[in-house]
Tab-separated table of C-alpha atoms in Angstrom:
chain	number	residue	atom	x	y	z
Q	1	UNK	CA	-56.484	-19.357	-29.526
Q	2	UNK	CA	-59.469	-17.577	-31.353
Q	3	UNK	CA	-58.782	-15.173	-34.039
Q	4	UNK	CA	-58.636	-11.740	-34.074
Q	5	UNK	CA	-62.063	-9.974	-34.790
Q	6	UNK	CA	-61.247	-7.335	-37.357
Q	7	UNK	CA	-63.503	-4.065	-37.958
Q	8	UNK	CA	-64.789	-2.734	-41.062
Q	9	UNK	CA	-62.339	0.142	-40.814
Q	10	UNK	CA	-58.865	-1.641	-40.123
Q	11	UNK	CA	-60.065	-4.230	-43.565
Q	12	UNK	CA	-60.937	-0.815	-45.554
Q	13	UNK	CA	-57.134	-0.016	-45.360
Q	14	UNK	CA	-56.255	-2.940	-47.442
Q	15	UNK	CA	-58.882	-2.400	-49.781
Q	16	UNK	CA	-56.586	-0.597	-52.605
Q	17	UNK	CA	-53.960	-3.424	-52.612
Q	18	UNK	CA	-56.754	-6.293	-52.908
Q	19	UNK	CA	-58.383	-7.359	-56.190
Q	20	UNK	CA	-62.192	-6.836	-56.655
Q	21	UNK	CA	-63.172	-10.356	-56.246
Q	22	UNK	CA	-60.716	-10.744	-53.034
Q	23	UNK	CA	-62.280	-7.887	-51.930
Q	24	UNK	CA	-65.646	-8.553	-51.868
Q	25	UNK	CA	-65.415	-12.184	-50.872
Q	26	UNK	CA	-63.762	-10.941	-47.561
Q	27	UNK	CA	-65.859	-8.605	-46.730
Q	28	UNK	CA	-68.748	-11.258	-47.210
Q	29	UNK	CA	-67.012	-13.616	-45.361
Q	30	UNK	CA	-66.675	-11.160	-42.178
Q	31	UNK	CA	-69.562	-11.989	-39.004
Q	32	UNK	CA	-72.026	-9.357	-38.320
Q	33	UNK	CA	-71.523	-7.387	-35.562
Q	34	UNK	CA	-73.433	-5.070	-33.482
Q	35	UNK	CA	-73.156	-1.614	-33.575
Q	36	UNK	CA	-71.721	-0.912	-30.324
Q	37	UNK	CA	-69.126	-3.666	-30.837
Q	38	UNK	CA	-68.211	-1.730	-34.103
Q	39	UNK	CA	-67.875	1.338	-32.365
Q	40	UNK	CA	-65.638	-0.084	-29.755
Q	41	UNK	CA	-63.497	-1.753	-32.487
Q	42	UNK	CA	-63.013	1.482	-34.699
Q	43	UNK	CA	-61.803	3.672	-31.979
Q	44	UNK	CA	-58.481	5.306	-32.386
Q	45	UNK	CA	-55.563	4.824	-30.032
Q	46	UNK	CA	-54.755	8.068	-27.270
Q	47	UNK	CA	-51.208	9.522	-29.136
Q	48	UNK	CA	-50.976	11.646	-25.612
Q	49	UNK	CA	-47.110	10.723	-24.705
Q	50	UNK	CA	-46.729	8.635	-21.467
Q	51	UNK	CA	-45.882	10.804	-17.869
Q	52	UNK	CA	-42.055	10.683	-17.011
Q	53	UNK	CA	-43.005	8.975	-13.904
Q	54	UNK	CA	-40.595	10.553	-11.606
Q	55	UNK	CA	-40.577	10.055	-7.742
Q	56	UNK	CA	-40.418	12.171	-4.875
Q	57	UNK	CA	-36.585	11.442	-4.081
Q	58	UNK	CA	-35.643	11.582	-7.891
Q	59	UNK	CA	-37.630	15.114	-8.226
Q	60	UNK	CA	-35.529	16.078	-5.129
Q	61	UNK	CA	-32.465	14.644	-6.283
Q	62	UNK	CA	-32.999	17.106	-9.436
Q	63	UNK	CA	-33.994	20.250	-7.378
Q	64	UNK	CA	-30.710	20.239	-5.075
Q	65	UNK	CA	-28.308	19.441	-8.036
Q	66	UNK	CA	-29.889	22.869	-9.503
Q	67	UNK	CA	-29.797	24.577	-6.463
Q	68	UNK	CA	-27.482	24.155	-3.543
Q	69	UNK	CA	-25.769	21.444	-5.339
Q	70	UNK	CA	-24.753	23.165	-8.318
Q	71	UNK	CA	-21.284	24.366	-6.816
Q	72	UNK	CA	-20.227	20.919	-7.480
Q	73	UNK	CA	-20.213	21.572	-11.454
Q	74	UNK	CA	-17.484	22.866	-11.648
Q	75	UNK	CA	-13.758	22.355	-9.492
Q	76	UNK	CA	-12.603	24.636	-7.571
Q	77	UNK	CA	-8.473	24.631	-7.792
Q	78	UNK	CA	-6.720	24.145	-4.872
Q	79	UNK	CA	-8.877	22.072	-2.386
Q	80	UNK	CA	-11.010	18.745	-2.490
Q	81	UNK	CA	-14.479	19.010	-4.068
Q	82	UNK	CA	-16.585	17.113	-1.304
Q	83	UNK	CA	-20.007	17.420	-0.734
Q	84	UNK	CA	-19.191	17.990	3.168
Q	85	UNK	CA	-17.582	21.258	2.833
Q	86	UNK	CA	-21.246	22.603	2.178
Q	87	UNK	CA	-21.360	22.987	5.844
Q	88	UNK	CA	-18.533	25.294	6.517
Q	89	UNK	CA	-16.566	23.438	8.782
Q	90	UNK	CA	-12.840	23.165	8.713
Q	91	UNK	CA	-12.223	19.541	9.733
Q	92	UNK	CA	-14.968	18.168	7.198
Q	93	UNK	CA	-12.684	19.001	4.517
Q	94	UNK	CA	-11.068	15.260	4.593
Q	95	UNK	CA	-14.397	13.384	4.952
Q	96	UNK	CA	-15.931	13.028	1.727
Q	97	UNK	CA	-18.837	10.850	2.860
Q	98	UNK	CA	-21.164	12.947	5.026
Q	99	UNK	CA	-22.847	9.835	6.371
Q	100	UNK	CA	-19.530	7.765	7.194
Q	101	UNK	CA	-17.500	9.820	10.243
Q	102	UNK	CA	-15.006	7.342	10.465
Q	103	UNK	CA	-13.574	7.533	6.930
Q	104	UNK	CA	-11.100	10.223	6.326
Q	105	UNK	CA	-9.223	11.017	2.807
Q	106	UNK	CA	-5.545	10.149	3.260
Q	107	UNK	CA	-3.341	12.852	1.722
Q	108	UNK	CA	-0.661	12.293	-1.116
Q	109	UNK	CA	2.572	13.905	-1.596
Q	110	UNK	CA	2.898	17.070	-3.055
Q	111	UNK	CA	4.949	17.667	-5.753
Q	112	UNK	CA	7.468	20.078	-4.101
Q	113	UNK	CA	7.980	17.265	-1.262
Q	114	UNK	CA	8.425	14.524	-3.656
Q	115	UNK	CA	11.401	16.814	-5.096
Q	116	UNK	CA	12.700	17.302	-1.840
Q	117	UNK	CA	12.719	13.465	-1.011
Q	118	UNK	CA	14.848	12.911	-4.090
Q	119	UNK	CA	16.997	15.438	-3.619
Q	120	UNK	CA	17.984	14.510	-0.295
Q	121	UNK	CA	18.213	10.718	-1.049
Q	122	UNK	CA	19.980	11.028	-4.667
Q	123	UNK	CA	21.813	14.263	-4.657
Q	124	UNK	CA	22.663	14.953	-0.622
Q	125	UNK	CA	23.259	11.324	-0.125
Q	126	UNK	CA	21.181	11.120	3.148
Q	127	UNK	CA	20.325	8.203	4.039
Q	128	UNK	CA	16.719	6.787	3.830
Q	129	UNK	CA	16.386	6.737	7.639
Q	130	UNK	CA	17.250	10.217	8.161
Q	131	UNK	CA	15.012	11.671	4.989
Q	132	UNK	CA	12.048	9.608	7.064
Q	133	UNK	CA	12.869	10.953	10.270
Q	134	UNK	CA	13.151	14.748	8.933
Q	135	UNK	CA	10.081	14.790	6.889
Q	136	UNK	CA	7.767	12.261	8.435
Q	137	UNK	CA	7.605	9.573	5.842
Q	138	UNK	CA	7.529	5.855	5.653
Q	139	UNK	CA	11.009	4.479	4.579
Q	140	UNK	CA	9.136	2.544	2.043
Q	141	UNK	CA	7.551	5.196	0.421
Q	142	UNK	CA	10.408	6.779	0.050
Q	143	UNK	CA	12.378	4.337	-1.836
Q	144	UNK	CA	9.028	4.264	-3.739
Q	145	UNK	CA	9.689	7.938	-4.276
Q	146	UNK	CA	13.102	7.546	-5.270
Q	147	UNK	CA	12.643	5.015	-7.897
Q	148	UNK	CA	9.609	6.724	-9.659
Q	149	UNK	CA	10.831	10.251	-9.785
Q	150	UNK	CA	14.217	7.850	-11.818
Q	151	UNK	CA	11.782	6.655	-13.928
Q	152	UNK	CA	10.126	9.889	-14.579
Q	153	UNK	CA	13.513	11.579	-15.438
Q	154	UNK	CA	14.543	8.434	-17.640
Q	155	UNK	CA	10.680	9.454	-19.735
Q	156	UNK	CA	11.616	12.690	-20.021
Q	157	UNK	CA	15.765	12.026	-21.447
Q	158	UNK	CA	13.875	9.030	-23.552
Q	159	UNK	CA	11.212	11.661	-25.038
Q	160	UNK	CA	8.425	9.661	-24.005
Q	161	UNK	CA	4.889	11.769	-22.424
Q	162	UNK	CA	4.216	12.294	-19.356
Q	163	UNK	CA	0.155	12.321	-17.609
Q	164	UNK	CA	1.043	15.488	-16.349
Q	165	UNK	CA	-2.299	17.044	-16.639
Q	166	UNK	CA	-3.857	13.827	-14.880
Q	167	UNK	CA	-1.118	14.106	-11.986
Q	168	UNK	CA	-2.015	17.904	-11.685
Q	169	UNK	CA	-5.798	17.080	-11.625
Q	170	UNK	CA	-5.383	14.462	-8.863
Q	171	UNK	CA	-3.180	16.750	-6.674
Q	172	UNK	CA	-6.109	18.938	-6.800
Q	173	UNK	CA	-8.720	17.056	-6.120
Q	174	UNK	CA	-7.558	14.976	-2.913
Q	175	UNK	CA	-5.684	16.325	-0.008
Q	176	UNK	CA	-1.695	16.934	0.210
Q	177	UNK	CA	1.122	17.388	2.824
Q	178	UNK	CA	3.048	20.412	1.207
Q	179	UNK	CA	6.644	21.255	1.987
Q	180	UNK	CA	7.201	23.217	5.281
Q	181	UNK	CA	8.686	26.728	4.673
Q	182	UNK	CA	12.508	27.346	5.769
Q	183	UNK	CA	12.732	27.497	9.230
Q	184	UNK	CA	9.324	25.959	9.928
Q	185	UNK	CA	8.618	22.494	11.418
Q	186	UNK	CA	7.466	19.878	8.454
Q	187	UNK	CA	4.223	18.219	9.006
Q	188	UNK	CA	4.572	14.759	9.325
Q	189	UNK	CA	2.639	12.993	6.238
Q	190	UNK	CA	2.160	9.612	8.154
Q	191	UNK	CA	3.314	7.417	11.265
Q	192	UNK	CA	7.003	5.943	10.886
Q	193	UNK	CA	7.288	3.763	13.338
Q	194	UNK	CA	3.998	1.824	12.920
Q	195	UNK	CA	5.033	-2.216	13.975
Q	196	UNK	CA	2.691	-5.261	12.247
Q	197	UNK	CA	1.617	-8.020	14.993
Q	198	UNK	CA	3.989	-10.682	14.928
Q	199	UNK	CA	2.195	-14.080	14.415
Q	200	UNK	CA	3.969	-15.258	17.677
Q	201	UNK	CA	2.326	-13.178	19.705
Q	202	UNK	CA	-1.376	-14.060	18.577
Q	203	UNK	CA	-1.376	-17.066	20.796
Q	204	UNK	CA	-1.899	-16.691	24.579
Q	205	UNK	CA	0.428	-18.713	27.108
Q	206	UNK	CA	0.430	-18.903	30.934
Q	207	UNK	CA	4.000	-18.232	31.992
Q	208	UNK	CA	4.418	-17.784	35.718
Q	209	UNK	CA	7.253	-15.908	36.698
Q	210	UNK	CA	8.574	-16.121	40.360
Q	211	UNK	CA	8.419	-12.499	42.499
Q	212	UNK	CA	12.355	-11.793	42.723
Q	213	UNK	CA	12.837	-11.977	38.899
Q	214	UNK	CA	12.100	-9.431	36.641
Q	215	UNK	CA	10.312	-10.095	34.081
Q	216	UNK	CA	10.207	-7.538	30.555
Q	217	UNK	CA	9.395	-7.295	26.763
Q	218	UNK	CA	13.087	-9.048	26.422
Q	219	UNK	CA	12.053	-11.908	28.183
Q	220	UNK	CA	8.260	-11.658	26.879
Q	221	UNK	CA	9.401	-12.514	23.429
Q	222	UNK	CA	11.712	-15.662	24.147
Q	223	UNK	CA	8.334	-17.038	25.830
Q	224	UNK	CA	6.802	-16.375	22.816
Q	225	UNK	CA	9.709	-17.832	20.999
Q	226	UNK	CA	9.734	-20.982	23.118
Q	227	UNK	CA	13.373	-20.089	24.247
Q	228	UNK	CA	14.887	-20.614	27.236
Q	229	UNK	CA	14.996	-17.684	29.957
Q	230	UNK	CA	18.053	-15.349	30.053
Q	231	UNK	CA	21.188	-16.097	32.492
Q	232	UNK	CA	21.042	-13.450	35.379
Q	233	UNK	CA	24.004	-12.094	34.482
Q	234	UNK	CA	22.902	-11.483	30.598
Q	235	UNK	CA	19.308	-9.987	32.013
Q	236	UNK	CA	21.440	-7.486	34.223
Q	237	UNK	CA	23.331	-5.796	31.168
Q	238	UNK	CA	20.063	-4.949	29.793
Q	239	UNK	CA	18.394	-1.776	31.383
Q	240	UNK	CA	15.827	-1.164	29.241
Q	241	UNK	CA	14.930	-3.188	26.203
Q	242	UNK	CA	15.629	-0.321	23.710
Q	243	UNK	CA	19.760	-1.310	24.596
Q	244	UNK	CA	19.138	-4.321	22.703
Q	245	UNK	CA	19.263	-2.651	19.270
Q	246	UNK	CA	22.633	-1.095	19.440
Q	247	UNK	CA	24.026	-4.466	20.335
Q	248	UNK	CA	22.357	-5.449	17.341
Q	249	UNK	CA	22.767	-3.144	15.034
Q	250	UNK	CA	26.287	-3.860	15.157
Q	251	UNK	CA	26.070	-7.398	15.575
Q	252	UNK	CA	23.105	-8.733	13.756
Q	253	UNK	CA	24.256	-12.082	14.210
Q	254	UNK	CA	23.731	-11.423	17.915
Q	255	UNK	CA	19.844	-12.548	17.915
Q	256	UNK	CA	20.088	-15.953	18.994
Q	257	UNK	CA	18.011	-19.079	17.114
Q	258	UNK	CA	15.565	-21.576	18.310
Q	259	UNK	CA	14.452	-24.806	16.378
Q	260	UNK	CA	16.321	-26.945	13.835
Q	261	UNK	CA	16.232	-27.557	10.368
Q	262	UNK	CA	12.946	-25.805	8.668
Q	263	UNK	CA	11.549	-25.219	11.735
Q	264	UNK	CA	14.458	-22.705	13.000
Q	265	UNK	CA	13.383	-19.295	13.902
Q	266	UNK	CA	15.288	-16.218	15.134
Q	267	UNK	CA	14.017	-15.268	18.892
Q	268	UNK	CA	11.451	-13.142	18.377
Q	269	UNK	CA	12.687	-9.306	19.644
Q	270	UNK	CA	10.961	-6.507	22.061
Q	271	UNK	CA	8.989	-4.302	19.610
Q	272	UNK	CA	11.868	-1.444	20.775
Q	273	UNK	CA	14.599	-3.215	18.153
Q	274	UNK	CA	11.562	-4.493	15.386
Q	275	UNK	CA	10.690	-0.990	14.649
Q	276	UNK	CA	11.581	0.559	11.747
Q	277	UNK	CA	13.240	3.594	13.935
Q	278	UNK	CA	14.930	2.433	17.249
Q	279	UNK	CA	16.816	5.427	17.715
Q	280	UNK	CA	13.554	7.548	18.243
Q	281	UNK	CA	13.131	5.572	21.469
Q	282	UNK	CA	16.572	6.267	22.679
Q	283	UNK	CA	15.989	10.287	21.676
Q	284	UNK	CA	12.858	10.365	23.982
Q	285	UNK	CA	14.532	8.471	26.769
Q	286	UNK	CA	17.470	11.136	26.551
Q	287	UNK	CA	14.193	14.077	26.569
Q	288	UNK	CA	13.246	12.771	29.664
Q	289	UNK	CA	16.214	12.665	31.418
Q	290	UNK	CA	17.723	16.211	30.308
Q	291	UNK	CA	14.191	18.238	29.835
Q	292	UNK	CA	16.075	21.357	29.908
Q	293	UNK	CA	19.506	20.297	27.715
Q	294	UNK	CA	17.566	20.537	24.032
Q	295	UNK	CA	21.058	21.102	22.101
Q	296	UNK	CA	22.754	18.387	24.252
Q	297	UNK	CA	19.600	16.035	23.139
Q	298	UNK	CA	19.824	17.309	19.931
Q	299	UNK	CA	23.920	16.310	19.616
Q	300	UNK	CA	23.767	13.010	21.050
Q	301	UNK	CA	20.835	11.869	18.208
Q	302	UNK	CA	22.923	13.186	15.469
Q	303	UNK	CA	25.600	11.743	16.933
Q	304	UNK	CA	23.805	8.391	17.317
Q	305	UNK	CA	22.204	8.695	13.713
Q	306	UNK	CA	26.150	8.678	12.256
Q	307	UNK	CA	26.903	6.156	14.013
Q	308	UNK	CA	24.471	4.165	13.126
Q	309	UNK	CA	24.861	5.143	9.293
Q	310	UNK	CA	28.732	4.128	9.311
Q	311	UNK	CA	27.915	0.508	10.657
Q	312	UNK	CA	25.410	0.306	7.829
Q	313	UNK	CA	27.985	1.310	5.528
Q	314	UNK	CA	30.696	-0.863	6.770
Q	315	UNK	CA	28.313	-4.029	6.447
Q	316	UNK	CA	27.162	-3.096	3.245
Q	317	UNK	CA	30.786	-2.877	1.946
Q	318	UNK	CA	31.939	-5.882	3.582
Q	319	UNK	CA	29.055	-7.912	2.170
Q	320	UNK	CA	30.329	-6.523	-1.315
Q	321	UNK	CA	33.829	-7.287	-0.723
Q	322	UNK	CA	32.383	-11.174	0.355
Q	323	UNK	CA	30.619	-11.243	-2.588
Q	324	UNK	CA	33.144	-10.259	-5.250
Q	325	UNK	CA	35.657	-12.815	-3.518
Q	326	UNK	CA	34.055	-15.243	-4.392
Q	327	UNK	CA	32.946	-14.453	-7.873
Q	328	UNK	CA	35.387	-14.610	-10.848
Q	329	UNK	CA	35.044	-12.273	-13.779
Q	330	UNK	CA	36.349	-13.345	-17.308
Q	331	UNK	CA	36.773	-11.132	-19.904
Q	332	UNK	CA	37.353	-12.629	-23.684
Q	333	UNK	CA	38.991	-10.503	-26.184
Q	334	UNK	CA	36.806	-9.041	-28.729
Q	335	UNK	CA	34.054	-9.838	-26.997
Q	336	UNK	CA	31.280	-7.442	-25.694
Q	337	UNK	CA	30.331	-9.889	-22.806
Q	338	UNK	CA	31.943	-10.488	-19.419
Q	339	UNK	CA	31.450	-13.944	-17.541
Q	340	UNK	CA	31.155	-14.088	-13.942
Q	341	UNK	CA	32.137	-17.516	-12.561
Q	342	UNK	CA	31.085	-18.308	-8.751
Q	343	UNK	CA	32.272	-21.526	-6.993
Q	344	UNK	CA	29.272	-23.696	-5.640
Q	345	UNK	CA	28.907	-25.196	-2.626
Q	346	UNK	CA	26.763	-28.374	-2.494
Q	347	UNK	CA	25.958	-29.384	1.186
Q	348	UNK	CA	23.212	-30.559	2.844
Q	349	UNK	CA	22.600	-26.807	4.236
Q	350	UNK	CA	22.898	-25.147	0.739
Q	351	UNK	CA	20.558	-27.444	-1.334
Q	352	UNK	CA	18.665	-28.765	1.902
Q	353	UNK	CA	17.316	-32.089	1.757
Q	354	UNK	CA	15.718	-32.651	-1.434
Q	355	UNK	CA	17.881	-30.509	-3.407
Q	356	UNK	CA	15.770	-27.744	-3.848
Q	357	UNK	CA	16.924	-25.438	-1.156
Q	358	UNK	CA	16.718	-21.556	-1.563
Q	359	UNK	CA	20.768	-21.588	-1.569
Q	360	UNK	CA	20.793	-23.540	-4.155
Q	361	UNK	CA	22.308	-23.551	-7.701
Q	362	UNK	CA	20.294	-23.338	-10.425
Q	363	UNK	CA	17.484	-22.451	-8.327
Q	364	UNK	CA	16.463	-19.121	-10.692
Q	365	UNK	CA	17.324	-21.044	-14.197
Q	366	UNK	CA	14.961	-24.141	-15.115
Q	367	UNK	CA	14.412	-25.873	-11.628
Q	368	UNK	CA	11.202	-27.147	-11.979
Q	369	UNK	CA	8.558	-26.334	-9.573
Q	370	UNK	CA	6.322	-29.015	-8.060
Q	371	UNK	CA	2.911	-27.625	-8.456
Q	372	UNK	CA	1.944	-29.724	-10.978
Q	373	UNK	CA	2.791	-32.964	-8.695
Q	374	UNK	CA	0.132	-35.685	-7.610
Q	375	UNK	CA	-0.359	-35.162	-3.409
Q	376	UNK	CA	1.495	-31.894	-3.691
Q	377	UNK	CA	0.429	-29.210	-1.110
Q	378	UNK	CA	-0.259	-26.111	-2.794
Q	379	UNK	CA	-1.877	-23.957	-0.623
Q	380	UNK	CA	0.018	-21.823	2.138
Q	381	UNK	CA	0.234	-23.826	5.499
Q	382	UNK	CA	1.870	-20.937	7.529
Q	383	UNK	CA	2.536	-16.963	7.175
Q	384	UNK	CA	6.350	-16.060	7.861
Q	385	UNK	CA	6.851	-13.254	9.840
């Protein structure tokens, strides 16, 4: 690359730092330049500031923020601050994105409704199922609310700080489900009887059935499970698939099994039994059968719920008594600890074929996993229901 040609004006700026001999020698060594080229080289650069270069869209964006969009600079307490509220339509409050009409902002529980859930479950000793139906909240969410409120109360007792300003800000920015006033009907927070698709129902089966035989959801579940057909006498006792829910509630072991060993699985039950609240199906049937007897229908439903709660409580007590019967507690003198000793049964059903069954003793205490064994399949091969 050839050397740059320096102008005399630029070279003269270095004269004070050079000696007389060096400056004279350097000036004499410069080649002769024409007047035109020397003028071009001695021109000064422009000091004008470069233009901002805003595009049309960027300019329109700032114009909108300074005029129509200026209302979003400060949040309005008590309602979501979505851009769709500029249209003035009440139905747009749950749509934060104007161009996505299919997206809705899901509400969260208000502070009053959350405290009411905790009050009914912990203080009033109501069952989670009853509270779920009364307030329209899923049973899993009710259990989570109770745990979180317990944790919050524990932190208050220990003097730990809580993120209350953050919680209040979130409650003002997103929709909330309020607690109904006394005497009013509570707005349901979410669907409480949703049922996920069972893996066995994903296959398509061609199953011929004679016309003289009744085929309902109970029989369809047995076909999907690969179980044999029910006996005529047993099928005649079932007038509606929801009748099985009370039978299974009283005796959960009445559900049949198919397969052997690790491939054994329960027979697929109809949706009327597997939903979180099977008693709502019976309630709707009572309403259709007695449309003008609301008090009688409500009385039947309350008795049905009380009976289910009593059965569940008795089952929990039996399980606890059976667990305590197998457990021996030893409390030595002058000791802070109690030793709980349980007899272990080593059979093929408890330990499994390879000794690593889920019911085997020591599974939680130091039994090594096989994730580092050579040739071991480390990815799930099936999805459990």
